[in-house]
XYZ file of C-alpha atoms in Angstrom:
673
model
C 2.337 116.835 -34.053
C 5.845 116.345 -32.754
C 8.412 118.791 -34.239
C 11.315 116.237 -34.511
C 9.419 113.778 -36.697
C 8.614 114.503 -40.320
C 5.011 114.720 -41.205
C 5.259 111.749 -43.688
C 6.601 109.367 -41.063
C 3.968 110.328 -38.564
C 1.055 109.435 -40.852
C -0.867 106.220 -40.085
C -0.252 104.813 -43.543
C 3.521 104.728 -43.060
C 3.154 103.190 -39.635
C 1.055 100.351 -41.098
C 3.592 99.774 -43.889
C 6.471 99.567 -41.469
C 4.613 97.057 -39.293
C 3.909 94.862 -42.294
C 7.538 94.891 -43.304
C 8.711 93.960 -39.829
C 6.167 91.106 -39.560
C 7.255 89.795 -43.046
C 10.926 89.821 -41.960
C 10.136 87.925 -38.717
C 8.206 85.274 -40.693
C 11.067 84.829 -43.139
C 13.540 84.397 -40.258
C 11.339 81.868 -38.510
C 10.773 79.944 -41.720
C 14.507 79.727 -42.412
C 15.250 78.490 -38.910
C 12.525 75.811 -38.936
C 13.430 74.432 -42.360
C 16.399 72.362 -41.101
C 14.290 70.986 -38.282
C 11.611 69.976 -40.722
C 14.231 68.348 -42.967
C 15.665 66.595 -39.992
C 12.245 65.429 -38.936
C 11.607 64.145 -42.455
C 14.910 62.371 -42.433
C 14.184 60.862 -39.048
C 10.809 59.673 -40.196
C 12.426 58.183 -43.225
C 15.008 56.428 -41.108
C 12.316 55.195 -38.740
C 10.550 53.357 -41.500
C 12.043 49.930 -42.074
C 13.830 49.671 -45.352
C 12.660 47.002 -47.623
C 15.031 44.085 -47.273
C 17.014 43.411 -50.405
C 16.137 40.081 -51.925
C 19.122 37.814 -52.629
C 19.750 37.112 -56.266
C 21.964 34.782 -58.213
C 24.549 36.401 -60.532
C 24.206 35.583 -64.204
C 27.548 33.806 -64.251
C 26.479 31.376 -61.511
C 22.985 30.562 -62.764
C 24.003 27.311 -64.436
C 25.625 25.872 -61.280
C 23.130 27.399 -58.854
C 20.113 26.092 -60.804
C 21.257 22.541 -60.489
C 21.934 23.033 -56.819
C 18.535 24.562 -56.279
C 16.791 21.720 -58.094
C 18.664 19.224 -55.933
C 17.620 21.140 -52.772
C 13.964 21.231 -53.881
C 14.096 17.510 -54.709
C 15.440 16.811 -51.157
C 12.641 18.926 -49.745
C 10.048 16.932 -51.685
C 11.669 13.723 -50.448
C 11.443 15.030 -46.881
C 7.813 15.873 -47.473
C 6.930 12.351 -48.468
C 4.262 10.771 -46.225
C 5.794 9.283 -43.100
C 4.774 5.975 -41.547
C 3.780 7.658 -38.283
C 1.496 10.125 -40.087
C -0.045 7.250 -42.057
C -0.551 5.307 -38.838
C -2.207 8.330 -37.285
C -4.504 8.745 -40.308
C -5.395 5.077 -40.100
C -5.999 5.221 -36.332
C -8.278 8.256 -36.327
C -11.407 6.358 -37.567
C -10.869 3.618 -34.977
C -10.363 6.256 -32.243
C -13.548 8.014 -33.392
C -15.529 4.801 -33.086
C -13.983 4.181 -29.699
C -14.942 7.675 -28.573
C -18.571 7.223 -29.710
C -18.699 3.856 -27.874
C -17.326 5.397 -24.673
C -19.762 8.384 -24.985
C -22.749 5.992 -25.146
C -21.435 3.933 -22.221
C -20.789 7.119 -20.231
C -24.252 8.361 -20.869
C -25.680 5.000 -19.660
C -23.424 5.024 -16.636
C -24.452 8.524 -15.584
C -27.893 7.437 -14.433
C -29.637 7.108 -11.128
C -28.088 3.599 -10.724
C -24.556 4.778 -11.438
C -21.722 3.587 -9.142
C -18.375 5.125 -8.351
C -16.731 1.939 -9.587
C -18.293 2.175 -13.046
C -17.440 5.834 -13.289
C -13.878 5.167 -12.143
C -13.508 2.436 -14.817
C -14.922 4.734 -17.469
C -12.586 7.494 -16.362
C -9.580 5.139 -16.628
C -10.677 4.179 -20.179
C -11.075 7.838 -21.108
C -7.654 8.601 -19.672
C -6.153 5.756 -21.680
C -7.867 7.115 -24.803
C -6.595 10.551 -23.923
C -3.073 9.262 -23.741
C -3.415 7.735 -27.269
C -4.881 11.027 -28.557
C -2.124 13.026 -26.969
C 0.564 10.739 -28.471
C -1.034 11.103 -31.949
C -1.356 14.864 -31.539
C 2.219 15.185 -30.474
C 3.415 13.280 -33.571
C 1.150 15.437 -35.789
C 2.472 18.647 -34.224
C 6.020 17.469 -34.827
C 5.228 16.674 -38.405
C 3.476 20.001 -38.902
C 6.544 21.916 -37.637
C 8.764 19.893 -40.052
C 6.529 20.734 -42.964
C 6.484 24.388 -41.971
C 10.326 24.463 -41.960
C 10.379 22.913 -45.474
C 7.785 25.468 -46.653
C 10.039 28.256 -45.437
C 12.950 26.828 -47.370
C 10.774 26.576 -50.462
C 9.650 30.198 -50.149
C 13.211 31.333 -49.748
C 14.375 29.526 -52.871
C 11.410 30.795 -54.899
C 11.881 34.368 -53.853
C 15.627 34.169 -54.827
C 14.887 32.832 -58.303
C 11.938 35.192 -58.866
C 14.253 38.101 -58.120
C 16.931 36.527 -60.319
C 14.435 36.285 -63.214
C 13.581 39.990 -62.928
C 17.272 40.880 -62.946
C 17.951 38.606 -65.886
C 15.039 40.096 -67.887
C 16.259 43.589 -67.055
C 19.749 42.665 -68.314
C 18.261 41.138 -71.486
C 20.096 37.797 -71.059
C 19.734 34.922 -73.504
C 16.542 32.789 -73.565
C 18.485 29.698 -72.413
C 19.293 31.418 -69.092
C 15.626 32.329 -68.680
C 14.676 28.686 -69.390
C 17.100 27.453 -66.673
C 15.479 29.911 -64.253
C 12.055 28.690 -65.361
C 12.999 25.061 -64.621
C 13.983 26.037 -61.044
C 10.723 27.996 -60.634
C 8.679 25.040 -61.903
C 10.437 22.738 -59.399
C 9.723 25.291 -56.724
C 5.987 25.446 -57.654
C 5.795 21.656 -57.591
C 7.502 21.497 -54.211
C 5.173 24.212 -52.911
C 2.123 22.346 -54.082
C 3.357 19.126 -52.458
C 4.121 20.959 -49.197
C 0.713 22.619 -49.155
C -1.015 19.268 -49.732
C 0.965 17.588 -46.989
C 0.304 20.509 -44.606
C -3.423 20.474 -45.405
C -3.599 16.743 -44.671
C -1.812 17.105 -41.367
C -3.980 20.050 -40.428
C -7.089 17.936 -41.112
C -5.784 15.172 -38.963
C -4.922 17.643 -36.150
C -8.414 19.060 -36.321
C -9.961 15.605 -36.138
C -7.818 14.562 -33.158
C -8.507 17.889 -31.438
C -12.222 17.412 -31.900
C -12.001 13.935 -30.287
C -9.906 15.423 -27.452
C -12.576 18.038 -26.795
C -15.274 15.328 -26.670
C -13.120 13.396 -24.266
C -12.675 16.433 -21.985
C -16.368 17.095 -22.042
C -17.143 13.512 -21.045
C -14.446 13.491 -18.348
C -16.022 16.621 -16.835
C -19.489 15.054 -16.898
C -18.084 11.863 -15.275
C -16.374 13.927 -12.633
C -19.581 15.869 -11.922
C -21.556 12.622 -11.640
C -18.936 11.073 -9.440
C -18.892 14.113 -7.101
C -22.679 13.977 -7.029
C -22.565 10.270 -5.993
C -19.951 10.929 -3.326
C -22.042 13.864 -2.058
C -25.126 11.626 -1.828
C -23.358 8.655 -0.227
C -25.470 8.996 2.956
C -28.775 9.107 1.104
C -30.932 6.105 0.172
C -30.619 5.505 -3.565
C -32.207 2.069 -4.124
C -34.937 -0.173 -2.806
C -34.514 -2.137 0.390
C -33.819 -5.781 -0.215
C -36.976 -6.887 1.573
C -39.271 -5.021 -0.802
C -41.128 -7.066 -3.377
C -40.010 -4.833 -6.264
C -36.374 -5.767 -5.611
C -37.082 -9.441 -6.069
C -38.512 -9.050 -9.570
C -36.964 -11.907 -11.550
C -34.018 -10.964 -13.737
C -34.054 -12.580 -17.090
C -31.208 -14.838 -18.116
C -31.016 -12.859 -21.344
C -30.026 -9.731 -19.464
C -27.352 -11.474 -17.512
C -25.997 -13.142 -20.629
C -26.058 -9.842 -22.587
C -24.085 -8.169 -19.800
C -21.507 -10.894 -19.682
C -21.162 -10.845 -23.482
C -20.840 -7.080 -23.508
C -18.169 -7.212 -20.829
C -16.299 -9.913 -22.727
C -16.373 -7.884 -25.958
C -15.188 -4.781 -24.204
C -12.296 -6.556 -22.525
C -11.346 -8.228 -25.749
C -11.327 -4.891 -27.564
C -9.167 -3.338 -24.860
C -6.736 -6.287 -24.926
C -6.436 -6.309 -28.716
C -5.823 -2.531 -28.850
C -3.287 -2.728 -26.054
C -1.573 -5.672 -27.702
C -1.320 -3.787 -30.994
C 0.185 -0.694 -29.259
C 2.511 -2.459 -26.771
C 3.287 -5.768 -28.391
C 7.058 -5.573 -28.146
C 6.968 -4.367 -24.503
C 4.626 -7.098 -23.416
C 6.606 -9.807 -25.166
C 9.826 -8.529 -23.603
C 8.174 -8.447 -20.228
C 6.923 -12.015 -20.503
C 10.330 -13.277 -21.689
C 12.209 -11.490 -18.870
C 9.722 -12.777 -16.311
C 10.238 -16.333 -17.577
C 14.033 -15.824 -17.470
C 13.709 -14.486 -13.933
C 11.730 -17.556 -12.879
C 14.373 -19.886 -14.439
C 17.175 -17.974 -12.750
C 15.478 -18.208 -9.321
C 14.917 -21.956 -9.728
C 18.522 -22.484 -10.726
C 19.944 -20.420 -7.905
C 17.697 -21.885 -5.114
C 20.477 -24.172 -3.812
C 23.028 -21.396 -3.806
C 20.601 -19.137 -1.928
C 20.164 -21.798 0.701
C 23.994 -22.008 1.144
C 24.390 -18.276 1.402
C 21.449 -17.888 3.821
C 22.492 -20.612 6.254
C 21.385 -20.177 9.805
C 18.288 -20.513 11.918
C 17.649 -16.740 11.969
C 17.424 -16.728 8.178
C 15.000 -19.626 7.869
C 12.081 -17.349 6.829
C 14.197 -15.785 4.145
C 15.159 -19.226 2.756
C 11.484 -20.181 2.757
C 10.680 -17.261 0.506
C 13.126 -18.546 -2.093
C 11.498 -21.964 -1.932
C 8.680 -20.431 -4.081
C 10.735 -19.226 -7.092
C 7.788 -18.976 -9.461
C 5.723 -16.977 -7.053
C 8.695 -14.806 -6.251
C 9.372 -14.151 -9.976
C 5.658 -13.295 -10.566
C 5.563 -10.839 -7.658
C 8.740 -9.105 -8.667
C 7.590 -8.920 -12.301
C 4.304 -7.423 -11.183
C 5.955 -4.422 -9.535
C 8.392 -4.038 -12.366
C 5.582 -4.026 -14.935
C 3.707 -1.278 -13.081
C 6.634 1.134 -13.626
C 7.945 -0.019 -16.988
C 4.938 -0.998 -19.184
C 2.525 1.877 -19.815
C -1.134 1.481 -18.900
C -0.717 -2.237 -18.088
C -2.419 -1.733 -14.696
C -5.493 -0.308 -16.373
C -5.970 -2.893 -19.130
C -4.855 -6.000 -17.215
C -6.040 -4.976 -13.745
C -7.869 -8.205 -12.916
C -5.133 -10.394 -14.351
C -2.388 -8.512 -12.646
C -4.373 -8.443 -9.396
C -4.597 -12.215 -9.368
C -1.008 -12.523 -10.643
C 0.204 -10.475 -7.599
C -2.219 -11.615 -4.926
C -1.807 -15.356 -5.368
C 1.992 -15.342 -5.364
C 2.012 -13.017 -2.344
C -0.304 -15.418 -0.458
C 1.828 -18.392 -1.473
C 4.943 -16.620 -0.221
C 3.292 -15.485 2.977
C 2.153 -19.033 3.669
C 5.874 -19.940 3.854
C 6.655 -17.409 6.567
C 3.531 -16.804 8.681
C 2.196 -19.145 11.250
C -0.280 -21.812 10.179
C -3.256 -20.354 12.134
C -3.173 -17.388 9.727
C -3.616 -19.532 6.641
C -7.439 -19.360 6.590
C -7.252 -15.559 6.510
C -4.959 -15.625 3.459
C -7.298 -18.002 1.706
C -10.237 -15.697 2.640
C -8.467 -12.760 0.948
C -8.077 -14.728 -2.289
C -11.660 -15.922 -2.323
C -13.123 -12.501 -1.533
C -10.962 -10.873 -4.235
C -12.410 -13.177 -6.969
C -15.941 -12.594 -5.694
C -15.271 -8.882 -5.855
C -14.066 -9.188 -9.462
C -17.267 -11.057 -10.343
C -19.283 -8.329 -8.650
C -17.583 -5.689 -10.745
C -18.357 -7.540 -13.935
C -22.084 -7.682 -13.186
C -22.250 -4.166 -11.694
C -24.781 -2.880 -14.285
C -27.231 -5.602 -13.093
C -28.123 -3.833 -9.855
C -30.114 -6.577 -8.242
C -27.519 -9.317 -8.874
C -24.815 -6.885 -7.914
C -26.402 -6.288 -4.498
C -26.915 -10.018 -3.946
C -23.271 -10.702 -4.662
C -22.255 -7.879 -2.297
C -24.475 -9.377 0.351
C -22.787 -12.763 0.052
C -19.380 -11.139 0.071
C -20.017 -9.246 3.301
C -21.640 -12.242 4.982
C -18.546 -14.345 4.215
C -16.308 -11.651 5.773
C -18.523 -11.352 8.797
C -18.647 -15.134 9.431
C -14.951 -15.717 8.930
C -13.911 -12.729 11.044
C -16.355 -13.616 13.763
C -15.192 -17.216 13.757
C -11.507 -16.208 13.944
C -12.062 -13.676 16.704
C -14.143 -15.866 18.928
C -12.672 -16.057 22.465
C -12.220 -19.827 22.449
C -9.981 -19.672 19.372
C -7.904 -16.793 20.732
C -7.214 -18.820 23.872
C -5.737 -21.589 21.710
C -3.192 -19.220 20.138
C 0.353 -19.694 21.584
C 1.396 -16.846 23.849
C 4.525 -16.080 21.839
C 2.505 -15.752 18.642
C -0.145 -13.624 20.341
C 2.528 -11.131 21.427
C 4.094 -10.666 18.016
C 3.422 -7.387 16.230
C 2.072 -9.204 13.149
C -0.563 -11.004 15.176
C -1.622 -7.771 16.889
C -1.897 -6.002 13.498
C -3.974 -8.861 12.146
C -6.266 -8.660 15.176
C -6.810 -4.951 14.733
C -7.433 -5.458 11.041
C -9.940 -8.230 11.587
C -11.922 -6.140 14.058
C -11.990 -3.266 11.548
C -13.067 -5.658 8.735
C -15.807 -7.086 10.943
C -17.214 -3.698 11.855
C -17.050 -2.332 8.305
C -18.546 -5.454 6.835
C -21.471 -5.214 9.279
C -22.044 -1.515 8.304
C -21.813 -2.306 4.599
C -24.202 -5.186 4.874
C -26.723 -3.115 6.817
C -26.433 -0.239 4.276
C -26.928 -2.667 1.357
C -30.013 -4.243 2.949
C -31.585 -0.910 3.735
C -30.974 0.589 0.308
C -27.908 2.813 0.742
C -26.242 1.411 -2.305
C -23.582 4.177 -2.736
C -22.480 3.872 0.905
C -22.380 0.088 0.738
C -20.375 0.099 -2.504
C -17.959 2.649 -1.061
C -17.408 0.619 2.129
C -17.164 -2.701 0.214
C -14.704 -1.421 -2.375
C -12.525 0.318 0.177
C -12.504 -2.814 2.373
C -11.554 -5.230 -0.414
C -8.990 -2.950 -1.999
C -7.353 -2.092 1.357
C -7.098 -5.801 2.257
C -5.716 -6.681 -1.156
C -3.155 -3.837 -0.969
C -2.121 -4.833 2.554
C -1.502 -8.523 1.593
C 0.388 -7.673 -1.615
C 2.499 -4.885 -0.076
C 3.344 -6.969 2.993
C 4.425 -9.856 0.745
C 6.422 -7.461 -1.400
C 8.180 -5.955 1.631
C 9.165 -9.426 2.837
C 10.445 -10.292 -0.587
C 12.473 -7.037 -0.671
C 13.933 -7.935 2.709
C 14.827 -11.416 1.417
C 16.480 -10.063 -1.689
C 18.496 -7.585 0.362
C 19.596 -10.299 2.776
C 20.848 -12.353 -0.168
C 22.558 -9.442 -1.900
C 24.413 -8.583 1.294
C 25.997 -12.025 1.191
C 27.188 -12.195 -2.422
C 29.708 -10.088 -4.430
C 30.241 -7.232 -4.916
C 28.463 -5.987 -1.753
C 30.010 -8.751 0.468
C 33.445 -7.386 -0.468
C 32.712 -4.123 1.286
C 33.957 -3.806 4.847
C 30.845 -1.959 6.009
C 28.692 -4.858 4.672
C 30.755 -7.683 6.187
C 30.885 -5.976 9.595
C 27.505 -4.230 9.752
C 25.237 -6.469 7.598
C 22.457 -6.628 10.171
C 22.367 -2.807 10.616
C 22.172 -2.204 6.816
C 19.464 -4.751 6.437
C 17.514 -3.244 9.354
C 17.693 0.308 7.914
C 16.724 -0.918 4.471
C 13.800 -2.894 5.865
C 12.619 0.195 7.695
C 12.668 2.243 4.526
C 10.792 -0.481 2.564
C 8.158 -0.798 5.286
C 7.643 2.956 5.441
C 7.114 3.013 1.689
C 4.699 0.097 1.897
C 2.692 1.890 4.632
C 2.585 5.055 2.542
C 1.339 3.189 -0.551
C -1.271 1.306 1.467
C -2.556 4.496 3.048
C -2.698 6.253 -0.274
C -4.494 3.363 -1.951
C -7.045 3.085 0.882
C -7.771 6.797 1.016
C -8.158 6.995 -2.798
C -10.673 4.129 -2.773
C -12.547 5.678 0.126
C -12.817 8.989 -1.816
C -10.805 10.754 0.892
C -7.442 11.202 -0.788
C -8.239 14.557 -2.451
C -9.591 15.910 0.810
C -6.580 14.700 2.702
C -4.167 16.192 0.182
C -6.020 19.509 0.336
C -5.945 19.524 4.099
C -2.232 18.732 4.152
C -1.529 21.396 1.534
C -3.566 23.992 3.388
C -1.775 23.208 6.624
C 1.676 23.478 5.191
C 0.738 26.615 3.230
C -0.318 28.357 6.426
C 2.011 31.178 7.492
C 3.449 31.509 10.960
C 2.128 34.410 12.976
C 5.402 36.339 12.873
C 5.211 40.068 12.022
C 6.904 41.157 8.793
C 8.096 37.613 8.090
C 6.332 35.241 5.699
C 7.274 31.703 6.569
C 4.939 28.722 6.141
C 4.915 25.398 7.907
C 5.850 23.858 4.548
C 9.005 26.036 4.443
C 10.003 24.862 7.917
C 9.390 21.250 6.955
C 11.469 21.611 3.739
C 14.274 23.235 5.725
C 14.225 20.511 8.368
C 14.258 17.753 5.782
C 17.069 19.418 3.906
C 19.198 19.791 6.990
C 18.342 16.216 8.103
C 19.310 14.885 4.645
C 22.658 16.699 4.914
C 23.206 15.109 8.302
C 22.352 11.652 6.972
C 24.658 12.179 3.992
C 27.445 13.214 6.320
C 26.928 10.187 8.474
C 26.899 7.803 5.540
C 30.018 9.334 3.917
C 31.992 9.158 7.209
C 30.769 5.656 7.777
C 31.903 4.647 4.235
C 35.261 6.285 4.733
C 35.867 4.659 8.083
C 34.860 1.166 6.963
C 36.134 0.898 3.343
C 38.477 3.799 2.455
C 40.768 4.568 5.367
C 41.749 0.908 6.007
C 43.135 0.690 2.441
C 45.129 3.961 2.709
C 48.378 4.585 4.538
C 47.423 7.656 6.522
C 49.146 9.138 9.545
C 47.553 8.635 12.916
C 44.783 11.109 13.443
C 44.509 12.129 9.781
C 41.255 10.059 9.160
C 39.605 11.689 12.144
C 40.612 15.096 10.880
C 39.298 14.440 7.416
C 36.002 13.062 8.666
C 35.489 15.960 11.079
C 36.239 18.651 8.482
C 34.049 16.888 5.919
C 31.258 16.806 8.462
C 31.567 20.531 9.132
C 31.588 21.263 5.399
C 28.512 19.166 4.651
C 26.600 20.514 7.617
C 27.420 24.059 6.545
C 26.194 23.325 3.034
C 23.074 21.758 4.534
C 22.494 24.849 6.673
C 22.790 27.149 3.671
C 20.465 24.948 1.572
C 18.004 24.775 4.490
C 18.058 28.562 4.660
C 17.348 28.755 0.969
C 14.554 26.182 1.307
C 12.866 28.197 4.016
C 12.702 31.120 1.651
C 15.003 33.407 3.624
C 16.175 36.485 1.777
C 19.946 36.354 1.237
C 20.273 40.072 1.792
C 18.690 39.648 5.192
C 20.907 36.637 5.700
C 23.926 38.884 5.172
C 22.629 41.359 7.735
C 21.936 38.399 10.131
C 25.411 37.102 9.615
C 26.830 40.493 10.400
C 24.761 40.767 13.526
C 25.732 37.285 14.465
C 29.406 38.163 13.977
C 28.990 41.143 16.263
C 27.317 38.916 18.856
C 30.184 36.421 18.585
C 32.643 39.229 18.975
C 31.115 40.384 22.257
C 29.645 37.243 23.868
C 30.958 34.064 22.245
C 34.669 34.760 21.879
C 35.801 31.842 23.939
C 33.610 29.258 22.149
C 34.660 30.542 18.674
C 38.321 30.578 19.796
C 38.056 27.002 20.946
C 36.323 25.908 17.746
C 38.840 27.561 15.486
C 41.687 26.213 17.611
C 40.251 22.743 17.218
C 40.177 23.262 13.413
C 43.814 24.350 13.463
C 44.713 21.315 15.516
C 42.977 19.075 13.046
C 44.697 20.600 10.008
C 48.172 21.319 11.243
C 48.262 18.436 13.730
C 50.805 19.766 16.191
C 49.207 17.283 18.641
C 48.074 13.953 17.176
C 45.768 11.271 18.360
C 47.583 9.068 20.813
C 49.996 11.738 22.086
C 50.332 12.188 25.843
């Protein structure tokens, strides 16, 4: 025991008591310090919770006026919710569309058989795409109507919430029963408007569901058609039918089958025409009226055209205008393709004849007479091909018609290419580019017709059909596009000789150059359209597009730089377009702007040169952006380029800037000595 500590303090009991007291004190201190934090945490939690938004109410003094205004708003909403004509038309069209879908499904299932052809599948795909366009249009209208109804429902909910809250406040304030009755009238109008909106919304949703169901069926059938078509294309080099010398092939076809097929085709075409007429009546009538007016205008202006196009070198152009009806029909054909929706699908045979016959009649005015039999051959084979497409489900008759078609092509091409006939062709005509192109085309037609005929005889039906369809379509497109390009050249030649173009100096002095450049652009476009149409009919367009896309997507083997061939092409075209724009603007200024302005000597040259530099600089920047170059790296490159100029190209830059100064300040002008 220590002497300086009392005995009582040194006992274990006192030590335990002191420890308990100290512990209690510490706990009290800790509790007091954490209380504000807990309160702050509670306050922060409370603040974090979103406060319930206060509902707007109407003051008691304004209930009389506000109730009438609310009833007027609700009446306007109900008026806006009234059934629209477009929605009613959609509701009426859905049953017909459903029947059309079921008919197409049954026809698609019949077409996807062992005797299916790419032509039938393509025709079904075009019909499905047309139906899909109709469904998309209806669905778009229904979606728009559904959004409008949803907006009105939101307005109704807002008004009802305001007046429900107003009722609670009015009851709490113990207002008179008349006030409560006014509030009740508004609430009754709100319930009626809500019921109307819900009914309208339910009807639109049902229509949307029906149209969506039809769209899903359409997508399923389109996928099945695409699969069947790909399978046919993949099996194009396999025998898929009996050879024509087998006895089973010559089993007699009943007249009833042929008649049934023709009747079915007639009904289908009538249905398509009637549906198209109902949907595009105004557009078709407008097109026919404008086409008739165009024909009348061309007939009335024929004499004026002959006066404006005087000269021996323009005799072929004048000859084109000697066929005003054919000219009007050919122009209307191309206008209709881009202005009237789906007309090429529904009226394909009619438009084909309406474009081919005028093109042939026009070409007969400008080509040499020995080529006339070839033009007549194209027309005859086209109509045989249309007949073959009509009877395509009758496989035996279809193959017989194809045999006759290829035999005609072989005989005519062989007759035209015989050496004795070629020796009778005048030398000047034989050297022309048109005659050489016709010769190459006839040799290609002769070879492909022989291959198609052999494939058809042996039993390679898919290969024969592919060759025959590609051959006919390519020939048809070539004749129509060549005729159209000559018509475009004739129209441009006439326009360059009448106001307002003839008033331009660049036209009066450089008419031949402008016509030549325009003809080059038209011919390039015609070649592109012909190649695209031929590749599409030969089932090679997708592969060609994929190959071109893959090539231009390929990156150059440059370390740490990702530049594709497509980027380089885009940059080159951008820079070339800037250069062409600069040349055209300077040409326009020199020919038509400067002569009418009183400018000092040398000023036009200075303006044109500075404008050229500005446009080329803009083209360089746009080409740099098109190539995908990072502008930060471009800044570094410009800095490095500036350093290089400072060290190695000082003289060149000095001369260039000195030239700019001379152009702008003109201390020395053009003509000074």
